[in-house]
mmCIF file of C-alpha atoms in Angstrom:
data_model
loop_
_atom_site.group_PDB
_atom_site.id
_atom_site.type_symbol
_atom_site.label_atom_id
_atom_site.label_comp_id
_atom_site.label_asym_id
_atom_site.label_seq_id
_atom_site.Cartn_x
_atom_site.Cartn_y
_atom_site.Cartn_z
ATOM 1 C CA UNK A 1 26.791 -0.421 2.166
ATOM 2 C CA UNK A 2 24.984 -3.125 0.058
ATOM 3 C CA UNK A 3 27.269 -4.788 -2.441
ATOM 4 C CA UNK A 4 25.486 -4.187 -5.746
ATOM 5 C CA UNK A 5 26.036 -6.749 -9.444
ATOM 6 C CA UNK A 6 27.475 -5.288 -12.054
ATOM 7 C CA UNK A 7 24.330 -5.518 -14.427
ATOM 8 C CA UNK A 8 22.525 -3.516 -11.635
ATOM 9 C CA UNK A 9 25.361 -0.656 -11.073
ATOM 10 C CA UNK A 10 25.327 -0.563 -15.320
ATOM 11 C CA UNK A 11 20.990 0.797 -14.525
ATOM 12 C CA UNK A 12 22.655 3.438 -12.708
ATOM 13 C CA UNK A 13 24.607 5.037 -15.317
ATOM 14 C CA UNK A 14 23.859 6.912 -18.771
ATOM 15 C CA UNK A 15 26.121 7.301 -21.271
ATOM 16 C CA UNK A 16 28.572 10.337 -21.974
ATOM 17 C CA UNK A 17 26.321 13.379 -23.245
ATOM 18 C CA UNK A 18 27.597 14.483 -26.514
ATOM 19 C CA UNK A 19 29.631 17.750 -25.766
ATOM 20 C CA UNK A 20 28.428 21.262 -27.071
ATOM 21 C CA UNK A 21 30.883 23.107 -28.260
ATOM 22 C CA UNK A 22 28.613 26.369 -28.835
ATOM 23 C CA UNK A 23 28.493 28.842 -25.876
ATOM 24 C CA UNK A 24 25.375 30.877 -26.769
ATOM 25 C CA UNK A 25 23.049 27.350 -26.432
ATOM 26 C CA UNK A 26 24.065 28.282 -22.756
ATOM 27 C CA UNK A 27 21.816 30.583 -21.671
ATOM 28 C CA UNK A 28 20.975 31.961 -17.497
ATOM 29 C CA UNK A 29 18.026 30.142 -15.577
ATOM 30 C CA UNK A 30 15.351 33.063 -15.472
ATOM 31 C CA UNK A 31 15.539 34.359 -11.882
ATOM 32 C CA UNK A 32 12.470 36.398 -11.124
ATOM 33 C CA UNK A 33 11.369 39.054 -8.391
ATOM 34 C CA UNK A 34 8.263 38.102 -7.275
ATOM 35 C CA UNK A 35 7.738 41.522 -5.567
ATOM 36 C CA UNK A 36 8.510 43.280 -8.635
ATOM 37 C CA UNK A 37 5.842 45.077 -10.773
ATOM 38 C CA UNK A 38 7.493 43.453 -13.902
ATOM 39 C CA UNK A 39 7.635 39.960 -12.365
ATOM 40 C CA UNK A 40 4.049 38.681 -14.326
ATOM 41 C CA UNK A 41 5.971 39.649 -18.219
ATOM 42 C CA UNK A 42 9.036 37.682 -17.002
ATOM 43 C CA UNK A 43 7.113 34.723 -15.845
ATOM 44 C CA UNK A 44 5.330 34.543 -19.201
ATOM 45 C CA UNK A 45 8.629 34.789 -21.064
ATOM 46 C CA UNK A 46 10.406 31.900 -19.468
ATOM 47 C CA UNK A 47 7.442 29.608 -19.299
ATOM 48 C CA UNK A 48 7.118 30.514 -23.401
ATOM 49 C CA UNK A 49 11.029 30.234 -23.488
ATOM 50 C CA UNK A 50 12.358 27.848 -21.295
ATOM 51 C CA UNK A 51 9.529 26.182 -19.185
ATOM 52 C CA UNK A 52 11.721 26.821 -16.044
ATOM 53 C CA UNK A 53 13.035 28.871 -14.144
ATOM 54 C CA UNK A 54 13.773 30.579 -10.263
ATOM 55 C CA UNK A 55 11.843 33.075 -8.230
ATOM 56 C CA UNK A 56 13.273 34.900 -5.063
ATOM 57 C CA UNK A 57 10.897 37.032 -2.658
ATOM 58 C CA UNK A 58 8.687 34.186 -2.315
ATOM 59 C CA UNK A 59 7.297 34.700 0.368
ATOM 60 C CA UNK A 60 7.582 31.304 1.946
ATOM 61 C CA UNK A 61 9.149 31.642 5.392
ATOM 62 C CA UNK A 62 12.787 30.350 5.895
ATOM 63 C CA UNK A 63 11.310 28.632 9.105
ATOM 64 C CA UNK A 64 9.208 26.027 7.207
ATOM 65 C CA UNK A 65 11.928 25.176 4.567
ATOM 66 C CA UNK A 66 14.526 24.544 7.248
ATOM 67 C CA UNK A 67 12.200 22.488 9.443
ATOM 68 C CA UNK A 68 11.061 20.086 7.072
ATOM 69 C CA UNK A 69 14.806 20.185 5.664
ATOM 70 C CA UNK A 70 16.027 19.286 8.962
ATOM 71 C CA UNK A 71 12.967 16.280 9.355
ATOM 72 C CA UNK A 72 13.254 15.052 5.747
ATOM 73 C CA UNK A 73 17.235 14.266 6.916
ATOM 74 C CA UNK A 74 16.085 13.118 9.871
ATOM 75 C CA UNK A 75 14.178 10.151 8.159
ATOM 76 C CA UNK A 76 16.374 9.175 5.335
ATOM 77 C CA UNK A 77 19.432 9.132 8.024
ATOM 78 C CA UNK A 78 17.355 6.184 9.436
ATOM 79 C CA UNK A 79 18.226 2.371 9.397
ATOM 80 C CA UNK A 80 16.480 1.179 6.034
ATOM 81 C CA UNK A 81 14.716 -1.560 8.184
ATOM 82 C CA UNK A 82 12.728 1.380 10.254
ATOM 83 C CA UNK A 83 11.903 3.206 6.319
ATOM 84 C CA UNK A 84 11.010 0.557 4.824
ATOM 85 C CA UNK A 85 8.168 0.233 7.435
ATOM 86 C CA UNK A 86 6.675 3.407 5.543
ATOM 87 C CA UNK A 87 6.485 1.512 2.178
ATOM 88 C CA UNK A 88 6.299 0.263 -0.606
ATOM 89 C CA UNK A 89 4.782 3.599 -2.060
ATOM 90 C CA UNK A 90 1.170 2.547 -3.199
ATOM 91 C CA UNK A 91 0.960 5.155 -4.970
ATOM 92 C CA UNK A 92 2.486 7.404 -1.653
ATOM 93 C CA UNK A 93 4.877 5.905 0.793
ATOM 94 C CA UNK A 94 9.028 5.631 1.105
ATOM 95 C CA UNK A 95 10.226 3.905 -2.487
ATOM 96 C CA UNK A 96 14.149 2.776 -3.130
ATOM 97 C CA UNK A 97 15.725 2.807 -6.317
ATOM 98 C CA UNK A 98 12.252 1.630 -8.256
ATOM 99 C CA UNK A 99 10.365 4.415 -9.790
ATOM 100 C CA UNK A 100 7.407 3.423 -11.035
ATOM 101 C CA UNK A 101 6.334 -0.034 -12.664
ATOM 102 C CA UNK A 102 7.827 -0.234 -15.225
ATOM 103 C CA UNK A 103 11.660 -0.766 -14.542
ATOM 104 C CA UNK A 104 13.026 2.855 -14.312
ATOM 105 C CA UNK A 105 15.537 2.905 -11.682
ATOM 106 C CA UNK A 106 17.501 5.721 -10.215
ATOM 107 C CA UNK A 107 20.133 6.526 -7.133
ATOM 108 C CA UNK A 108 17.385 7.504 -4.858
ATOM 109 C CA UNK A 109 15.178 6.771 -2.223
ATOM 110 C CA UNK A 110 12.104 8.851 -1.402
ATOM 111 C CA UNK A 111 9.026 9.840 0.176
ATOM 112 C CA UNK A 112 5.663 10.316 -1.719
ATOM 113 C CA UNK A 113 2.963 12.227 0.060
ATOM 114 C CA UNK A 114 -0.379 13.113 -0.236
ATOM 115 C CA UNK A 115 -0.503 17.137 -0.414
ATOM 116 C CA UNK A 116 -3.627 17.595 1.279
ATOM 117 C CA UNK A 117 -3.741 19.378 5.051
ATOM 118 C CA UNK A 118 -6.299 16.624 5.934
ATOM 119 C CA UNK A 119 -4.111 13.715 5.148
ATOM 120 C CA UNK A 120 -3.464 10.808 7.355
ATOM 121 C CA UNK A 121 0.274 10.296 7.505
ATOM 122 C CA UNK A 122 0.088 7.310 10.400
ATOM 123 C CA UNK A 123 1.648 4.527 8.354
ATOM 124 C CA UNK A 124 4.481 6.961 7.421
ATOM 125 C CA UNK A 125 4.411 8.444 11.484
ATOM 126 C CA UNK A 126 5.332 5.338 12.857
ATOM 127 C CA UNK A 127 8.594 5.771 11.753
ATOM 128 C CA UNK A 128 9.218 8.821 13.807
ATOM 129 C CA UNK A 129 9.758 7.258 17.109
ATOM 130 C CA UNK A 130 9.296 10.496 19.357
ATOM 131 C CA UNK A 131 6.865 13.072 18.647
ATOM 132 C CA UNK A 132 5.513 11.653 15.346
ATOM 133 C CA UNK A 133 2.952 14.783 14.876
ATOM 134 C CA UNK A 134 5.643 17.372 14.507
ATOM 135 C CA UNK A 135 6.289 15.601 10.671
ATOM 136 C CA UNK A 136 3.145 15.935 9.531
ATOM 137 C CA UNK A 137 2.628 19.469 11.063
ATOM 138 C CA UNK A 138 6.041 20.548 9.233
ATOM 139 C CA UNK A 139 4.852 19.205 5.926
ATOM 140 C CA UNK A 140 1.682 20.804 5.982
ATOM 141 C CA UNK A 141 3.272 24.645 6.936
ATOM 142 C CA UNK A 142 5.553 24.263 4.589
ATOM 143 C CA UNK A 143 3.244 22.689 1.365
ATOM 144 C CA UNK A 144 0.268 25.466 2.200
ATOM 145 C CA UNK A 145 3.102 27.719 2.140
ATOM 146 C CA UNK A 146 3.902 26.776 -1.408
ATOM 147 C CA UNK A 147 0.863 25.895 -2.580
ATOM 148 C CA UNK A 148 0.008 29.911 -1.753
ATOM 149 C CA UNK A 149 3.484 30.813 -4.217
ATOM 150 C CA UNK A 150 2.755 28.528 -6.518
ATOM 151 C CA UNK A 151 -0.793 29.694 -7.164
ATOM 152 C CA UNK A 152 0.076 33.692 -6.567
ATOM 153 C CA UNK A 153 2.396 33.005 -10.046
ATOM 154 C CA UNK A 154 -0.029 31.129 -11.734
ATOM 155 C CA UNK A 155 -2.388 34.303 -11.044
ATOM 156 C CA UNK A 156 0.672 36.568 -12.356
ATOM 157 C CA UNK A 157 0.669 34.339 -15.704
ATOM 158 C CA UNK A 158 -2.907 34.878 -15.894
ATOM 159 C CA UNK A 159 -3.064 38.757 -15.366
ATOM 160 C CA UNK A 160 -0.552 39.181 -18.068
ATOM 161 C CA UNK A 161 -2.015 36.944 -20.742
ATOM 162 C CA UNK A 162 -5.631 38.459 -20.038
ATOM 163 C CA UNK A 163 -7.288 35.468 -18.974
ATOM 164 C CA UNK A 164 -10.113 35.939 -16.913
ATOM 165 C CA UNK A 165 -11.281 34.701 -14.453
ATOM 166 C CA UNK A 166 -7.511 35.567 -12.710
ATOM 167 C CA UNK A 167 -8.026 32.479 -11.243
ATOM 168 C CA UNK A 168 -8.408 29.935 -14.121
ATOM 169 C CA UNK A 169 -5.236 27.869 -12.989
ATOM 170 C CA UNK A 170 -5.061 28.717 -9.545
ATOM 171 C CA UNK A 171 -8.823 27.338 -8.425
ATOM 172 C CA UNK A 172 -7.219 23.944 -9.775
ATOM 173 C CA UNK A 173 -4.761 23.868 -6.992
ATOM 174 C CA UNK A 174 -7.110 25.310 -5.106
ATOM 175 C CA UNK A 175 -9.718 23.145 -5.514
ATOM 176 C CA UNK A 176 -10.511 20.791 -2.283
ATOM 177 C CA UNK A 177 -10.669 17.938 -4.222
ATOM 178 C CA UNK A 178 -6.775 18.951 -6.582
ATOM 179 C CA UNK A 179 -4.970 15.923 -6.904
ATOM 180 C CA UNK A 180 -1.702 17.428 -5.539
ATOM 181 C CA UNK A 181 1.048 15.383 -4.084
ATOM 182 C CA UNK A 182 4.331 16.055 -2.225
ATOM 183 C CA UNK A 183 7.371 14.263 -2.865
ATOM 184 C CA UNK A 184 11.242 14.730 -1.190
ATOM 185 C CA UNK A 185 14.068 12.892 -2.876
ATOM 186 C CA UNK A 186 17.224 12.068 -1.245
ATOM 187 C CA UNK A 187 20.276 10.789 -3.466
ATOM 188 C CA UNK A 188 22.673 9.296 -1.084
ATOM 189 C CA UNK A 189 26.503 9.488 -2.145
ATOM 190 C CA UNK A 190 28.079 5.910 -3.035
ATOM 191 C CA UNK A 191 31.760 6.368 -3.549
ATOM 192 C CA UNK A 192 31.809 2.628 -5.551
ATOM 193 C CA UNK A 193 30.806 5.126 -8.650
ATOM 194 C CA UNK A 194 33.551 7.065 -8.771
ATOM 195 C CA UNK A 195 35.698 5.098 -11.547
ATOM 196 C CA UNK A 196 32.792 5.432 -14.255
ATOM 197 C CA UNK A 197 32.386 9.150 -12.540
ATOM 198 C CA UNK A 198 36.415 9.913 -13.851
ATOM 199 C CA UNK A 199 35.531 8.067 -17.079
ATOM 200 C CA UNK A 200 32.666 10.669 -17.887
ATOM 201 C CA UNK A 201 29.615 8.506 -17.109
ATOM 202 C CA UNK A 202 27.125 9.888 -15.071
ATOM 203 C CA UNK A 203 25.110 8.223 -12.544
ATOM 204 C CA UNK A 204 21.329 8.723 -12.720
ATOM 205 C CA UNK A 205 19.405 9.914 -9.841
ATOM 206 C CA UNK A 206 16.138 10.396 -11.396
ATOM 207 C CA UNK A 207 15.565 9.928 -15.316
ATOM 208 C CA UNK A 208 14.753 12.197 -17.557
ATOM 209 C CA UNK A 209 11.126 13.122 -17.876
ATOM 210 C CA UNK A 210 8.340 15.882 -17.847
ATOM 211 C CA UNK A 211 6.324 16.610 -15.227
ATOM 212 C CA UNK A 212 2.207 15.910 -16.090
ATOM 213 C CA UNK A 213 0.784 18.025 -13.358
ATOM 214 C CA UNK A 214 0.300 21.918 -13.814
ATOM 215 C CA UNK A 215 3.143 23.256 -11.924
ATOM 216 C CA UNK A 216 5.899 21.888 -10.059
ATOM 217 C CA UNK A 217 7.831 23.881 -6.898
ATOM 218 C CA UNK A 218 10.994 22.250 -6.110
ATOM 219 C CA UNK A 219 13.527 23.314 -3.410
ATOM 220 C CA UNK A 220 16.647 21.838 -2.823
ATOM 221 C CA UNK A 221 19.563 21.612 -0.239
ATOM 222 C CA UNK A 222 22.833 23.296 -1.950
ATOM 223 C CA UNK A 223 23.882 20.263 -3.991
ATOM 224 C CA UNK A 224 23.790 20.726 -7.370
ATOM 225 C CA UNK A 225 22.406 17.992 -10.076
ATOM 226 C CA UNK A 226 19.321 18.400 -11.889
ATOM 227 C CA UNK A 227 19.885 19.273 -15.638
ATOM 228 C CA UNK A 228 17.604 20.636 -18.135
ATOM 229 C CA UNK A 229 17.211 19.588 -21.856
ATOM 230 C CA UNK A 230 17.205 22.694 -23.839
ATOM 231 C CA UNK A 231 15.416 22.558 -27.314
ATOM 232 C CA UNK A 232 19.156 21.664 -29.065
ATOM 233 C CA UNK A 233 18.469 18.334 -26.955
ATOM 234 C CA UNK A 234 21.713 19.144 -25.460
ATOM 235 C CA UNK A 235 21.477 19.164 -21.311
ATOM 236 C CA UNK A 236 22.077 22.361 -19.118
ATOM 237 C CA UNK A 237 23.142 21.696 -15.701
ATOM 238 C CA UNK A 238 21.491 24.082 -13.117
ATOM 239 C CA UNK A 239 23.720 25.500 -10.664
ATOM 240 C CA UNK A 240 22.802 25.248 -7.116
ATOM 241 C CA UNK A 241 20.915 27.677 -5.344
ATOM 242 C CA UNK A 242 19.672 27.244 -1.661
ATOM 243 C CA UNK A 243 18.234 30.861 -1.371
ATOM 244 C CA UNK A 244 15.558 30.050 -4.430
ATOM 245 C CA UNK A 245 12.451 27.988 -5.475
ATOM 246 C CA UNK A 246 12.896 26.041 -8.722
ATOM 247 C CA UNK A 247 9.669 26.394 -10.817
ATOM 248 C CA UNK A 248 8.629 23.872 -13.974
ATOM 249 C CA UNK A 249 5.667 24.119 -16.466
ATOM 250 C CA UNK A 250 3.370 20.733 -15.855
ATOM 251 C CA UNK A 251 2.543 19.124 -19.047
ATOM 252 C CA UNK A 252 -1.135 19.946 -17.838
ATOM 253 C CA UNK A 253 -0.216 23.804 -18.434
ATOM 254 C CA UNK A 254 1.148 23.002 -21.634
ATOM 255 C CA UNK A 255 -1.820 21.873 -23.178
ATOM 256 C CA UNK A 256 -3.920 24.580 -20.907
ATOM 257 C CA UNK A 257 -1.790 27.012 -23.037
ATOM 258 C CA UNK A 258 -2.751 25.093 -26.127
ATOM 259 C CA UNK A 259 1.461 24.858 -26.531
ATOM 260 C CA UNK A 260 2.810 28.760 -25.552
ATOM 261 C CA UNK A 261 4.497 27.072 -22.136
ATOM 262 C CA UNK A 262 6.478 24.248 -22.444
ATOM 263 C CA UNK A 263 6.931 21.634 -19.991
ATOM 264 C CA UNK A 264 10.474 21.189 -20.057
ATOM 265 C CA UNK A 265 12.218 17.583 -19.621
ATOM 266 C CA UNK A 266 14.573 17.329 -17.052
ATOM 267 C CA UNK A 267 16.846 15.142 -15.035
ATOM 268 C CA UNK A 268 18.765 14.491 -11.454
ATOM 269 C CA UNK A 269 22.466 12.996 -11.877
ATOM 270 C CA UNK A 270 23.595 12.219 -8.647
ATOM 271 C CA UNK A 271 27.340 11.964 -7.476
ATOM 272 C CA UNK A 272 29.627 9.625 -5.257
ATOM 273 C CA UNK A 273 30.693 11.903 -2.809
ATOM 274 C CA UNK A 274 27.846 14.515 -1.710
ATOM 275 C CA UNK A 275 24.107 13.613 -0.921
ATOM 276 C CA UNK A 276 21.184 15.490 -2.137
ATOM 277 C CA UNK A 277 17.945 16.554 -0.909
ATOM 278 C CA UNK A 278 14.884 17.842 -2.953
ATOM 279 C CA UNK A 279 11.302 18.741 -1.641
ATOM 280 C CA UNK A 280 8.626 19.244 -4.680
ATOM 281 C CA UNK A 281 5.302 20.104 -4.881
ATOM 282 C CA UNK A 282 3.642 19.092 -7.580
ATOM 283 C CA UNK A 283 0.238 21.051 -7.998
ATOM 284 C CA UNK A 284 -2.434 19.078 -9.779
ATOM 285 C CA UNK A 285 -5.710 19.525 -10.818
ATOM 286 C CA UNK A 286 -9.101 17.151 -9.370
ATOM 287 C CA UNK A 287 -9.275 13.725 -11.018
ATOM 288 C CA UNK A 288 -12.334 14.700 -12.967
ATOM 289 C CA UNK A 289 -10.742 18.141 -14.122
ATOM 290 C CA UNK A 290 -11.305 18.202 -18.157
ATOM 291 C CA UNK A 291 -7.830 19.611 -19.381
ATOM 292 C CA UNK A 292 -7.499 21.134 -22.973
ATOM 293 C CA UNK A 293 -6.540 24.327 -24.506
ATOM 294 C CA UNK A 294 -8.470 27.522 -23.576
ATOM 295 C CA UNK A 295 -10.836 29.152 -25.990
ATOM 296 C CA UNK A 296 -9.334 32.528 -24.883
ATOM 297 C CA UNK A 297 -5.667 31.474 -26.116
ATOM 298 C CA UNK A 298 -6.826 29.855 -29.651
ATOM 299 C CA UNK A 299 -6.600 32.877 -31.734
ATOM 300 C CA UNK A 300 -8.008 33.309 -35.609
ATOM 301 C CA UNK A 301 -7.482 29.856 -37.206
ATOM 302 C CA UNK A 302 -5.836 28.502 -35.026
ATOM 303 C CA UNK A 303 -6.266 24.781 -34.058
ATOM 304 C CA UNK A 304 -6.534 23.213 -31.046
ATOM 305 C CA UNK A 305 -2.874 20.996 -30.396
ATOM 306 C CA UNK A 306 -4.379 18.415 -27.861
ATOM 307 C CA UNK A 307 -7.957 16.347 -27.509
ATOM 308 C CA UNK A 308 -9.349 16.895 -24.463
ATOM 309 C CA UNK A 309 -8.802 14.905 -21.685
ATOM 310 C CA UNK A 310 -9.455 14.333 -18.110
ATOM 311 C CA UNK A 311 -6.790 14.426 -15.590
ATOM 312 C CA UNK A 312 -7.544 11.217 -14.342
ATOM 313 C CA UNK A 313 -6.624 9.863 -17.711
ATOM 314 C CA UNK A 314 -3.949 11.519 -18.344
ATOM 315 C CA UNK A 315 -2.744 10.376 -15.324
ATOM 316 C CA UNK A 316 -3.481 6.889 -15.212
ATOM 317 C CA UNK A 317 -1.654 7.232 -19.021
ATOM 318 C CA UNK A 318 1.134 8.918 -17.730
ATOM 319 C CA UNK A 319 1.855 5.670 -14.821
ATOM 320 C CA UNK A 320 1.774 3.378 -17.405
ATOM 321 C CA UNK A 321 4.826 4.752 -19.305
ATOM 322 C CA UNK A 322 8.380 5.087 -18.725
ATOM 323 C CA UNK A 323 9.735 8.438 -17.513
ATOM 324 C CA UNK A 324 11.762 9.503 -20.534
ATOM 325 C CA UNK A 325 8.577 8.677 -23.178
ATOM 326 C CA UNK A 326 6.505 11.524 -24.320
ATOM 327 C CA UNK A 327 3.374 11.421 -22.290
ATOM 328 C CA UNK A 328 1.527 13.932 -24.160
ATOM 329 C CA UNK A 329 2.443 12.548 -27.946
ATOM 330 C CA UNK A 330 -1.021 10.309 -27.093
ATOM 331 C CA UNK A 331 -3.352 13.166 -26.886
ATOM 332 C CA UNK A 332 -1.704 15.496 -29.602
ATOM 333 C CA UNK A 333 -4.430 16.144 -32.639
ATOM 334 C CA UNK A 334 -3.076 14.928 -35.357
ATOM 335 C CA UNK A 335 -3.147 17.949 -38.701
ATOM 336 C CA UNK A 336 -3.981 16.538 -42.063
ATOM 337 C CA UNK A 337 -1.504 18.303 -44.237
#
């Protein structure tokens, strides 16, 4: 293990949250039936209500998510030396520690990937000594597998807010030229944090941020530590579940739903004992998409929250912040009062 300064362990750590006494600011991650009848009302209500939340009966096969699972471990369990041959990330490739430009760090190392079928993974199959093809073939089952979910419950959103056509989101995703990408996380264990661990600190795997794109499917080994920030501001830890797909509203959708779904912040805390794996797909729209509120969900007098804006700008806005800054305060309308 690398011996690390003390200024660079103190990066790693955020301070003790303030503790919430209050029981009922506690409430269950929405878990949703996809094969139920009532499943499109329940999707609404959580994206209006939390801007999270879990589906089971997904219909991605078990197959895929163990494959890649097994693959993704396969990589990070690698000598550094051989990863770092797949990086830096610019924009995809392996990263360590650095996310971004612009000095956020976190306890993790990871793989960004273009989401397209089409791809060409060769800097990143180099790594993968024997049989480098059977990576990218297991990351392209398993993201068209997702992709499918993720755009079968952005229909189900659309069918029960009356949008029409029922594919108004989904095409986005759909789209050959979406701007999707695929990203898996690993946060290794480092036992050198357990002192500031037993003293309440907790070390940060990923900051605390929003996702920009329209939706985000994340699956995870049974590990827990990604937290929510409820609308208190206090943080909600989400239990671990390896039998469900974790399911966040993009800041795109937000402003698609001119402010009805919220695109909640959240966070990764890593730990010094157990390692943690995460695969997301984040589902974005083409670069010269024009995001802003539809006409359809501006009702009466109502105003329009956001100034429209084209993905690629929002994007290229997005890079040049720091994860915990709010991307979307730059292309909120501003009401004279």
């Amino acid at each position: 293990m690398v011996a690390l300064s003390k200024p660079l362990i103190e990066q790693f750590f955020m301070k003790p949250s303030k503790p919430n006494t209050n029981p009922l600011i506690f409430p269950t991650i929405p878990l949703i039936d996809l094969s139920k009848p009532e499943s499109k009302q329940h999707l609404v209500k959580a994206c209006q209500d939390f801007g999270f939340f879990k589906v089971v009966n997904h219909g991605v096969p078990t197959k895929f998510i163990k494959k890649l699972e097994s693959e993704a471990l396969k990589f990070f369990s690698s000598p550094l030396s051989t990863k770092e041959k797949a990086g830096p990330p610019d924009p995809f490739g392996y990263g360590n520690k650095r996310i971004g430009r612009n000095g956020d760090v976190g306890w993790v190392e990871y793989l960004l990937l273009n989401a397209k079928p089409e791809s060409d993974y060769q800097r990143y199959l180099s790594v993968f000594e024997e049989n480098p093809e059977i990576f990218q073939g297991v990351v392209n089952d398993y993201v068209t597998a997702v992709k499918k979910m993720a755009c079968e419950i952005l229909e189900l959103l659309a069918d029960e807010m009356k949008l029409q056509p029922r594919n108004v989101f989904s095409k986005l995703l759909m789209d050959e030229q979406s701007d999707s990408v695929f990203r898996v996380n690993h946060y290794p264990p480092c036992p050198e944090f357990q002192e500031n661990e037993r003293n309440g600190r907790k070390l940060v795997g990923f900051g605390e941020h929003t996702d920009p794109q329209i939706i985000s499917v994340l699956r995870s080994n049974n590990t827990s530590g990604l937290e929510i920030s409820l609308r208190d501001g206090s943080w909600m830890s989400v239990p671990a579940d390896s039998d469900s797909f974790f399911i966040n509203v993009g800041d795109s959708l937000q402003v698609m739903t001119n402010g009805r779904f919220k695109s909640v912040k959240h966070r990764v805390v890593a730990n010094s004992t157990k390692s943690r794996v995460s695969m997301i797909y984040f589902g974005g729209p083409p670069l010269s998409e024009k995001i802003a509120p539809l006409p359809s969900l501006i009702q009466g007098e109502e105003d329009s929250l956001y100034k429209e804006f084209t993905w690629f700008e929002y994007k290229k806005s997005a890079f040049n912040t720091r994860l915990a800054d709010n991307r979307l305060g730059l292309f909120e309308k501003i009401t004279a009062t």
